[in-house]
Coordinates of C-alpha atoms in Angstrom, one line a residue:
M1 CA 78.9 61.6 124.5
K2 CA 82.4 61.6 126.1
N3 CA 83.7 60.0 122.9
V4 CA 82.1 62.8 120.7
L5 CA 83.5 65.4 122.8
K6 CA 87.0 63.7 122.5
A7 CA 86.7 63.5 118.8
V8 CA 85.7 67.2 118.6
A9 CA 88.5 68.3 121.2
F10 CA 90.8 66.2 118.9
L11 CA 89.8 67.8 115.4
L12 CA 90.1 71.2 117.1
V13 CA 93.6 70.7 118.3
G14 CA 94.5 69.1 114.9
V15 CA 93.1 72.2 113.2
I16 CA 94.7 74.7 115.6
L17 CA 98.1 72.7 115.1
I18 CA 97.6 72.8 111.4
G19 CA 97.0 76.3 111.2
G20 CA 100.0 77.3 113.3
V21 CA 102.2 75.0 111.0
S22 CA 100.8 76.4 108.0
Q23 CA 101.6 80.2 109.3
V24 CA 105.1 79.0 109.7
I25 CA 105.7 77.3 106.4
C26 CA 103.7 79.8 104.2
G27 CA 105.8 81.9 102.1
K28 CA 106.5 85.3 104.0
W29 CA 107.5 87.5 100.9
M30 CA 109.5 89.5 103.3
D31 CA 112.9 89.9 101.7
A32 CA 111.5 92.2 99.0
N33 CA 109.1 94.5 101.0
K34 CA 107.5 92.6 103.9
E35 CA 104.0 92.2 102.2
T36 CA 103.3 89.9 105.1
Y37 CA 103.7 92.5 107.7
T38 CA 101.2 94.8 105.9
T39 CA 98.2 92.4 105.7
K40 CA 98.7 91.5 109.2
E41 CA 98.6 95.0 110.0
F42 CA 95.4 95.4 108.1
Y43 CA 93.9 92.6 110.3
D44 CA 94.5 94.5 113.3
L45 CA 92.9 97.4 112.5
K46 CA 90.1 98.3 114.7
D47 CA 86.8 98.3 113.1
N48 CA 85.6 101.5 111.2
S49 CA 89.0 103.3 111.6
I50 CA 90.1 104.1 108.2
E51 CA 88.3 106.4 105.7
V52 CA 90.8 106.0 102.7
F53 CA 91.6 102.4 101.2
I54 CA 94.7 102.5 98.8
V55 CA 95.2 99.3 96.8
G56 CA 98.0 98.2 94.3
S57 CA 101.3 96.5 94.3
S58 CA 104.8 96.9 95.8
Q59 CA 104.4 100.7 94.5
I60 CA 102.3 101.5 97.5
V61 CA 104.0 99.3 99.9
T62 CA 107.1 101.7 99.5
G63 CA 105.7 104.6 97.9
V64 CA 102.5 106.0 99.7
S65 CA 103.0 107.1 103.5
S66 CA 99.6 107.2 105.0
M67 CA 101.0 108.5 108.2
T68 CA 102.1 111.7 106.4
M69 CA 98.2 112.0 105.1
Y70 CA 97.2 111.5 108.6
E71 CA 99.7 113.9 110.1
N72 CA 99.3 116.7 107.5
Y73 CA 95.6 116.7 106.8
G74 CA 94.0 114.2 109.2
I75 CA 93.2 111.7 106.6
S76 CA 92.9 108.2 108.1
A77 CA 94.3 105.9 105.2
F78 CA 95.6 102.4 104.8
G79 CA 97.4 101.1 101.8
L80 CA 97.5 97.5 100.9
G81 CA 99.6 96.1 98.3
T82 CA 101.7 92.9 97.4
G83 CA 104.3 92.7 94.9
N84 CA 102.8 93.0 91.3
A85 CA 99.5 92.6 92.8
P86 CA 97.2 91.7 90.2
M87 CA 93.8 93.5 89.9
A88 CA 92.0 90.4 90.9
G89 CA 94.0 90.7 94.2
N90 CA 92.9 94.5 94.8
Y91 CA 89.3 93.5 94.0
H92 CA 89.3 90.9 96.6
W93 CA 91.3 93.1 99.3
L94 CA 88.6 95.8 98.7
K95 CA 85.8 93.4 99.6
E96 CA 87.7 92.1 102.7
C97 CA 88.3 95.9 103.6
E98 CA 84.4 96.5 103.5
K99 CA 83.7 93.8 106.0
T100 CA 85.3 96.0 108.9
Q101 CA 85.7 99.4 107.4
D102 CA 83.2 102.3 106.7
I103 CA 85.3 104.0 103.8
S104 CA 84.4 106.5 101.4
M105 CA 87.4 106.6 99.3
V106 CA 89.3 104.5 97.1
A107 CA 92.6 105.3 95.6
I108 CA 94.1 102.7 93.2
E109 CA 97.8 102.7 92.0
V110 CA 97.6 102.0 88.6
S111 CA 101.1 100.2 87.6
M112 CA 99.5 96.5 87.0
L113 CA 96.8 97.6 84.4
Y114 CA 99.8 96.8 81.7
E115 CA 101.4 93.9 83.4
P116 CA 100.8 90.1 82.8
T117 CA 99.7 88.0 86.0
K118 CA 101.1 84.6 86.8
Q119 CA 100.2 82.0 89.4
F120 CA 102.8 82.8 92.0
L121 CA 101.3 86.4 92.0
F122 CA 98.0 85.3 93.2
R123 CA 99.7 83.2 96.1
R124 CA 101.4 86.4 97.2
A125 CA 98.1 88.3 97.1
F126 CA 95.9 85.6 98.8
D127 CA 97.8 83.7 101.0
P128 CA 97.7 86.0 103.9
M129 CA 94.2 86.6 103.4
K130 CA 91.9 85.1 106.2
L131 CA 89.8 82.0 105.2
S132 CA 86.4 83.4 104.3
R133 CA 83.9 83.2 101.5
N134 CA 85.5 86.0 99.9
K135 CA 88.9 84.2 99.9
L136 CA 87.4 81.0 98.6
E137 CA 85.7 83.0 95.7
A138 CA 89.0 84.5 95.0
V139 CA 91.3 81.3 94.9
Y140 CA 88.5 79.2 93.0
E141 CA 88.3 82.1 90.1
Q142 CA 92.0 82.0 89.7
S143 CA 92.5 78.1 90.0
R144 CA 90.0 77.7 87.3
A145 CA 91.4 80.6 85.0
Y146 CA 95.2 79.7 85.2
D147 CA 94.5 75.8 85.9
G148 CA 97.0 76.4 88.6
D149 CA 96.9 75.5 92.7
S150 CA 94.1 73.9 93.9
V151 CA 91.6 75.6 96.2
L152 CA 92.4 73.3 99.0
S153 CA 96.0 74.3 98.7
Y154 CA 95.0 78.0 99.8
V155 CA 92.9 76.9 102.6
F156 CA 95.7 74.4 103.9
P157 CA 99.1 76.1 102.7
M158 CA 101.0 73.0 104.0
I159 CA 99.8 71.3 100.7
K160 CA 101.7 74.0 98.7
Y161 CA 104.7 74.9 101.2
H162 CA 105.4 71.4 102.4
D163 CA 109.1 71.4 101.0
R164 CA 109.8 74.9 102.5
W165 CA 110.8 73.0 106.0
K166 CA 114.4 72.8 104.6
E167 CA 114.3 76.8 104.1
L168 CA 113.0 77.8 107.5
T169 CA 114.7 80.3 109.3
E170 CA 114.1 81.9 112.9
E171 CA 112.0 84.9 111.0
D172 CA 109.6 82.5 109.9
F173 CA 108.9 81.6 113.5
V174 CA 109.0 85.4 114.9
F175 CA 107.9 87.2 111.8
H176 CA 104.8 88.5 113.5
E177 CA 106.8 90.0 116.5
E178 CA 109.4 91.9 114.5
D179 CA 109.8 95.6 114.5
S180 CA 109.0 95.7 110.7
L181 CA 108.9 99.4 110.1
V182 CA 105.4 99.1 108.8
Y183 CA 102.9 101.7 109.6
R184 CA 99.4 101.9 107.9
G185 CA 100.5 99.6 104.9
N186 CA 103.6 101.5 104.1
V187 CA 107.2 99.7 104.8
M188 CA 109.5 102.7 105.5
K189 CA 112.4 102.0 103.0
S190 CA 115.9 103.8 103.6
G191 CA 117.8 102.6 100.4
V192 CA 118.7 105.4 97.9
K193 CA 119.3 104.5 94.1
P194 CA 120.5 107.8 92.1
V195 CA 118.4 107.7 89.0
P196 CA 118.8 110.7 86.5
Y197 CA 115.8 112.6 86.4
E198 CA 115.4 112.5 82.5
K199 CA 114.9 108.5 83.1
V200 CA 111.9 109.0 85.1
I201 CA 109.9 111.7 83.7
I202 CA 107.7 110.8 80.6
D203 CA 106.9 113.9 78.8
N204 CA 109.2 113.5 76.0
D205 CA 108.4 109.8 75.2
A206 CA 107.5 108.7 71.8
L207 CA 103.8 107.5 71.7
R208 CA 103.3 103.9 70.5
D209 CA 100.4 101.6 70.6
I210 CA 100.1 99.6 73.9
E211 CA 97.4 97.6 75.5
M212 CA 96.4 96.7 78.9
E213 CA 96.2 93.3 80.1
A214 CA 92.5 91.8 79.4
E215 CA 92.2 90.3 82.9
Q216 CA 93.7 93.3 84.6
L217 CA 91.4 95.6 82.9
E218 CA 88.3 93.3 83.5
Y219 CA 89.0 93.5 87.6
F220 CA 89.7 97.0 87.4
E221 CA 86.3 97.6 85.9
K222 CA 85.0 95.4 88.6
I223 CA 86.6 97.3 91.2
L224 CA 85.1 100.7 89.9
S225 CA 81.4 99.1 89.7
Y226 CA 81.8 97.8 93.4
C227 CA 82.9 101.3 94.3
K228 CA 80.0 102.8 92.5
E229 CA 77.5 100.2 94.3
N230 CA 78.9 101.2 97.5
G231 CA 78.9 105.0 96.9
W232 CA 82.9 105.2 97.4
D233 CA 84.9 107.9 95.3
V234 CA 87.8 106.8 93.4
V235 CA 90.9 108.3 92.5
L236 CA 93.6 106.6 90.3
F237 CA 97.4 107.8 90.8
K238 CA 100.9 106.5 89.3
T239 CA 104.0 106.7 91.7
P240 CA 107.2 107.6 89.9
K241 CA 108.7 104.8 87.8
T242 CA 111.4 104.2 85.2
S243 CA 109.5 101.5 83.3
W244 CA 106.3 103.7 83.2
S245 CA 105.9 105.5 79.6
L246 CA 103.9 108.2 78.2
S247 CA 101.9 105.6 76.4
K248 CA 100.6 103.9 79.3
S249 CA 100.2 107.1 81.0
E250 CA 97.6 108.3 78.1
G251 CA 95.8 105.0 78.1
V252 CA 95.2 105.4 81.9
K253 CA 93.9 108.8 81.1
A254 CA 91.5 107.7 78.8
L255 CA 90.4 105.3 80.9
A256 CA 90.0 107.8 83.7
E257 CA 87.8 109.9 81.3
Q258 CA 85.6 107.3 80.4
Y259 CA 84.7 106.5 83.9
G260 CA 84.7 110.0 85.0
V261 CA 87.5 109.6 87.7
P262 CA 90.5 111.5 88.1
F263 CA 94.0 110.6 87.5
L264 CA 97.1 111.9 89.1
D265 CA 100.4 110.7 87.4
F266 CA 103.6 111.7 89.2
N267 CA 105.7 110.6 86.3
Y268 CA 105.0 114.1 84.4
D269 CA 107.8 116.9 84.7
K270 CA 105.1 119.5 86.1
L271 CA 103.8 117.4 88.9
M272 CA 107.2 115.8 89.9
K273 CA 108.9 119.3 90.2
E274 CA 105.6 120.6 92.0
I275 CA 106.3 118.0 94.8
K276 CA 110.2 118.5 94.6
F277 CA 110.5 114.7 93.9
D278 CA 114.4 114.1 93.1
P279 CA 115.2 110.8 91.6
M280 CA 118.7 111.0 92.6
R281 CA 117.6 111.0 96.2
D282 CA 114.0 110.0 96.5
L283 CA 114.0 106.5 95.1
R284 CA 115.1 103.2 96.4
D285 CA 115.5 101.4 93.2
A286 CA 114.5 102.2 89.7
D287 CA 110.7 101.6 90.3
H288 CA 110.3 102.1 93.9
P289 CA 110.4 105.2 95.9
N290 CA 111.8 105.3 99.4
L291 CA 110.7 106.9 102.6
R292 CA 111.6 110.5 101.5
G293 CA 109.8 110.1 98.0
A294 CA 106.7 108.4 99.5
E295 CA 106.3 111.4 101.9
K296 CA 106.4 113.9 99.0
I297 CA 103.9 111.9 96.8
S298 CA 101.7 111.4 99.8
D299 CA 101.6 115.2 101.1
Y300 CA 100.4 115.9 97.5
L301 CA 97.9 113.1 97.4
G302 CA 97.0 114.1 101.2
K303 CA 96.3 117.6 100.3
Y304 CA 94.4 116.6 96.9
L305 CA 91.6 114.3 98.9
Q306 CA 91.4 116.9 101.4
E307 CA 90.6 119.7 99.0
N308 CA 88.3 118.0 96.9
Y309 CA 86.5 115.2 99.0
D310 CA 84.6 115.8 102.4
L311 CA 87.0 113.6 104.6
K312 CA 86.9 113.6 108.3
D313 CA 89.9 115.0 110.2
Y314 CA 90.9 112.0 112.4
R315 CA 93.5 114.0 114.5
Q316 CA 90.4 115.4 116.2
D317 CA 89.2 112.4 117.9
G318 CA 92.4 112.1 120.1
I319 CA 93.2 108.4 119.1
D320 CA 96.5 108.1 117.7
P321 CA 96.4 105.3 114.5
V322 CA 99.7 103.8 115.3
N323 CA 102.2 104.0 118.3
M324 CA 103.2 107.7 117.5
Q325 CA 106.4 107.8 119.3
L326 CA 108.0 104.5 117.7
Y327 CA 106.9 105.9 114.4
H328 CA 108.8 109.0 114.6
E329 CA 112.0 107.2 116.0
D330 CA 111.6 104.8 113.1
R331 CA 111.1 108.0 110.7
E332 CA 114.2 109.7 112.2
D333 CA 116.3 106.4 112.0
C334 CA 115.3 106.3 108.3
Y335 CA 116.4 109.6 107.4
L336 CA 119.6 109.2 108.9
K337 CA 120.1 106.2 106.5
M338 CA 119.0 108.1 103.6
S339 CA 121.2 110.9 104.2
T340 CA 123.6 111.1 100.9
E341 CA 125.9 113.7 101.7
P342 CA 128.3 114.3 104.9
M343 CA 126.6 117.4 106.1
E344 CA 123.1 115.9 106.0
Y345 CA 124.2 112.8 107.9
L346 CA 126.0 114.8 110.7
E347 CA 122.9 116.8 111.0
N348 CA 120.4 113.4 111.0
L349 CA 123.1 111.9 113.5
N350 CA 122.3 114.5 116.2
N351 CA 119.8 112.1 118.5
D352 CA 119.8 111.3 122.0
R353 CA 118.8 107.5 121.2
Y354 CA 122.0 106.9 119.4
G355 CA 125.4 105.7 120.3
V356 CA 128.0 106.8 118.2
I357 CA 131.4 105.3 117.2
V358 CA 133.9 107.6 115.1
Q359 CA 137.3 106.3 113.9
L360 CA 139.5 107.8 111.4
T361 CA 141.5 105.4 109.0
G362 CA 142.4 107.7 106.5
D363 CA 143.8 111.5 106.5
I364 CA 140.7 113.6 105.7
S365 CA 141.9 116.9 107.4
E366 CA 142.4 118.9 104.1
S367 CA 139.0 118.1 103.0
W368 CA 137.3 119.0 106.3
N369 CA 135.9 122.5 106.4
G370 CA 134.1 124.9 108.6
A371 CA 130.5 124.0 108.0
V372 CA 131.3 120.1 108.7
Q373 CA 133.0 120.9 111.6
E374 CA 130.1 122.9 112.9
K375 CA 127.9 119.7 112.3
F376 CA 130.5 117.6 113.9
A377 CA 131.1 119.8 117.0
A378 CA 127.2 120.0 117.4
L379 CA 127.2 116.4 118.1
G380 CA 129.5 117.0 121.1
F381 CA 132.8 116.5 120.0
K382 CA 135.7 119.2 120.5
T383 CA 138.3 118.0 118.4
D384 CA 138.7 120.1 115.0
I385 CA 139.4 117.2 112.4
S386 CA 140.9 119.8 110.1
A387 CA 143.7 120.4 112.6
I388 CA 144.7 116.6 113.1
S389 CA 146.6 115.9 109.9
G390 CA 148.7 112.7 110.4
R391 CA 147.2 111.8 113.5
N392 CA 144.8 109.2 114.4
Y393 CA 141.4 109.7 116.1
V394 CA 138.6 107.7 118.0
G395 CA 135.5 109.7 119.3
V396 CA 132.3 108.2 120.9
I397 CA 128.8 109.5 121.6
E398 CA 126.6 108.0 124.1
R399 CA 122.9 109.4 123.9
G400 CA 123.9 112.9 123.3
N401 CA 127.1 112.9 125.3
C402 CA 130.8 112.4 124.3
V403 CA 132.2 109.7 126.5
F404 CA 135.5 109.6 124.7
E405 CA 137.6 111.6 122.3
E406 CA 141.5 111.4 121.4
A407 CA 143.5 112.1 118.7
V408 CA 147.3 110.8 118.8
V409 CA 150.4 110.3 116.5
G410 CA 150.2 106.5 116.8
P411 CA 147.9 103.7 116.3
L412 CA 144.9 104.1 118.8
D413 CA 142.1 101.8 120.2
Y414 CA 139.2 102.5 122.6
S415 CA 137.0 100.0 124.3
G416 CA 133.7 100.7 126.1
S417 CA 130.2 99.9 126.3
F418 CA 126.7 101.7 125.7
D419 CA 124.4 101.5 128.7
G420 CA 127.3 99.2 130.6
R421 CA 125.8 96.4 128.5
I422 CA 126.9 96.6 124.6
D423 CA 130.6 96.5 124.5
Y424 CA 132.4 98.0 121.5
T425 CA 136.1 98.4 120.3
A426 CA 137.0 101.1 117.7
W427 CA 140.5 101.0 116.1
S428 CA 142.4 104.2 114.3
D429 CA 145.2 103.8 112.3
I430 CA 145.4 106.0 109.0
M431 CA 148.3 103.6 107.7
Y432 CA 145.7 100.7 107.8
D433 CA 145.1 98.8 104.7
E434 CA 141.6 98.9 103.6
D435 CA 140.8 95.4 104.3
D436 CA 142.0 95.9 108.0
V437 CA 139.3 98.6 108.9
K438 CA 136.8 97.3 111.3
M439 CA 135.0 97.8 114.8
E440 CA 133.5 95.2 116.9
V441 CA 130.0 95.7 118.6
A442 CA 128.3 93.5 120.7
G443 CA 130.9 90.6 119.8
E444 CA 130.6 90.9 116.4
E445 CA 133.2 92.3 114.0
E446 CA 131.9 95.2 111.5
F447 CA 134.2 95.4 108.3
F448 CA 134.4 99.1 106.8
D449 CA 137.0 98.3 104.3
E450 CA 137.1 102.2 103.5
K451 CA 139.7 104.7 104.2
G452 CA 138.7 107.9 106.0
M453 CA 136.3 108.8 109.0
N454 CA 134.1 105.5 109.7
I455 CA 131.0 106.0 111.5
L456 CA 128.8 103.4 113.0
V457 CA 125.5 104.4 114.5
Y458 CA 124.0 102.0 117.3
D459 CA 120.4 102.0 118.6
I460 CA 121.0 101.6 122.1
A461 CA 117.5 100.9 123.4
K462 CA 116.7 98.5 120.7
G463 CA 120.1 96.5 120.5
R464 CA 120.9 97.0 116.9
I465 CA 123.1 98.7 114.5
L466 CA 121.4 101.3 112.4
S467 CA 124.0 102.6 110.1
E468 CA 127.6 102.0 108.8
V469 CA 129.1 104.8 106.7
A470 CA 132.3 106.4 105.7
I471 CA 133.1 110.0 105.0
K472 CA 136.0 110.1 102.7
K473 CA 137.9 112.1 99.9
Q474 CA 136.0 112.1 96.5
A475 CA 138.2 110.2 94.0
D476 CA 138.4 113.0 91.5
S477 CA 138.4 116.1 93.8
E478 CA 139.3 117.3 97.5
D479 CA 135.7 117.3 98.5
L480 CA 134.1 114.8 100.8
E481 CA 131.6 112.4 100.0
L482 CA 129.4 109.8 102.2
E483 CA 129.4 106.5 101.2
T484 CA 127.2 103.8 102.9
V485 CA 129.2 100.8 103.9
Y486 CA 126.0 98.5 104.9
L487 CA 122.2 99.4 104.7
F488 CA 120.4 98.1 107.5
E489 CA 117.0 98.2 106.3

């Protein structure tokens, strides 16, 4: 009997070790949109805590804010997407959701209906899924269809990823603990990629013949059938995307009419204007919204669902879906980083959580006007930048209080520490060459390489740099412009 117990114990230890090692070496897909965090967050949901399940590709990871739907309309939603997620992935994640959640509505982002699938996309979709009959069915179907990775490699990822040992970083070991800006499946993205309006709207596209991918359509129809069996309502939608087209939209519209489900396409001029979506400010790249864009889309979607379906108001149950204080802090940080103009940035900079270091390395006094000075003074600074032509300047704000400010003719440097523990130094000399422009924070040199007003923002409580920008004169005018020196996403 003792030998049997020892054998069982040995096997259990072995399984635990293999499981732990597999978690570490398994591909995290973090660099693009931190999909691993969204699936982990899904498994952390309380049973029967969501009513609307949103599925799709990376379009919903960055383009749909379930928290906006909750705060504005009381809708408890969760968005689960992976990069270029095949419809097969959406289908099996829907089945995974049905195990623990009593949902009544499924919203489907339709980007992938026209996109071919590849084996590695199934890894992205199914590697994070917990081992179950549903996962085994999913990977068995795909391993047969694509003659690809074995079912066993999904059960024991070490088989697939054993070569990743040489690529491992600290993030592989601590990814589950990192503050990842993930809230109900939305990864807050603060990048801004200006895209001309006419590049996004599809109204004027020429129609052409284009077919949906057969396998994507097959699993899309399986999703609709599964929803019908369970009595769930379905809504189709499409986030703004430059690679979308009128031909694709018309195809989805016909499909929606065939199955009697609504379709909301935010790539049309009318709807884009209705939600005030600005492609010059609301996209993080050509095909993905940033947080500002996601909130505009989600506000409309939430209102549509509230007005057309019988959904519960979860705000009334007194239970917050996430850590609301952290969520609002992260949201404030994102809006700071999404600022595209000096006035907007200075307004978003007014936050008691921040440590702010300002240095002048170029004379911008002639471009500094009264409106900008008003925003600057609201932070706690007393110096009028328009009145210090030819002088150097350093100013520091700590948790809403100005702790240092000086303007002098010669070179200037100042050293201090936030909360008495985070050391910093700022140098100001308007005669600097651009390559010399830097600050030092927490022992690390931060190079700006910009002539003008350089601003570094530090999150004192979390011990991290939030933003590095330069306010400088535009090349072709005397107006000021804001340039992000480095984007901390």
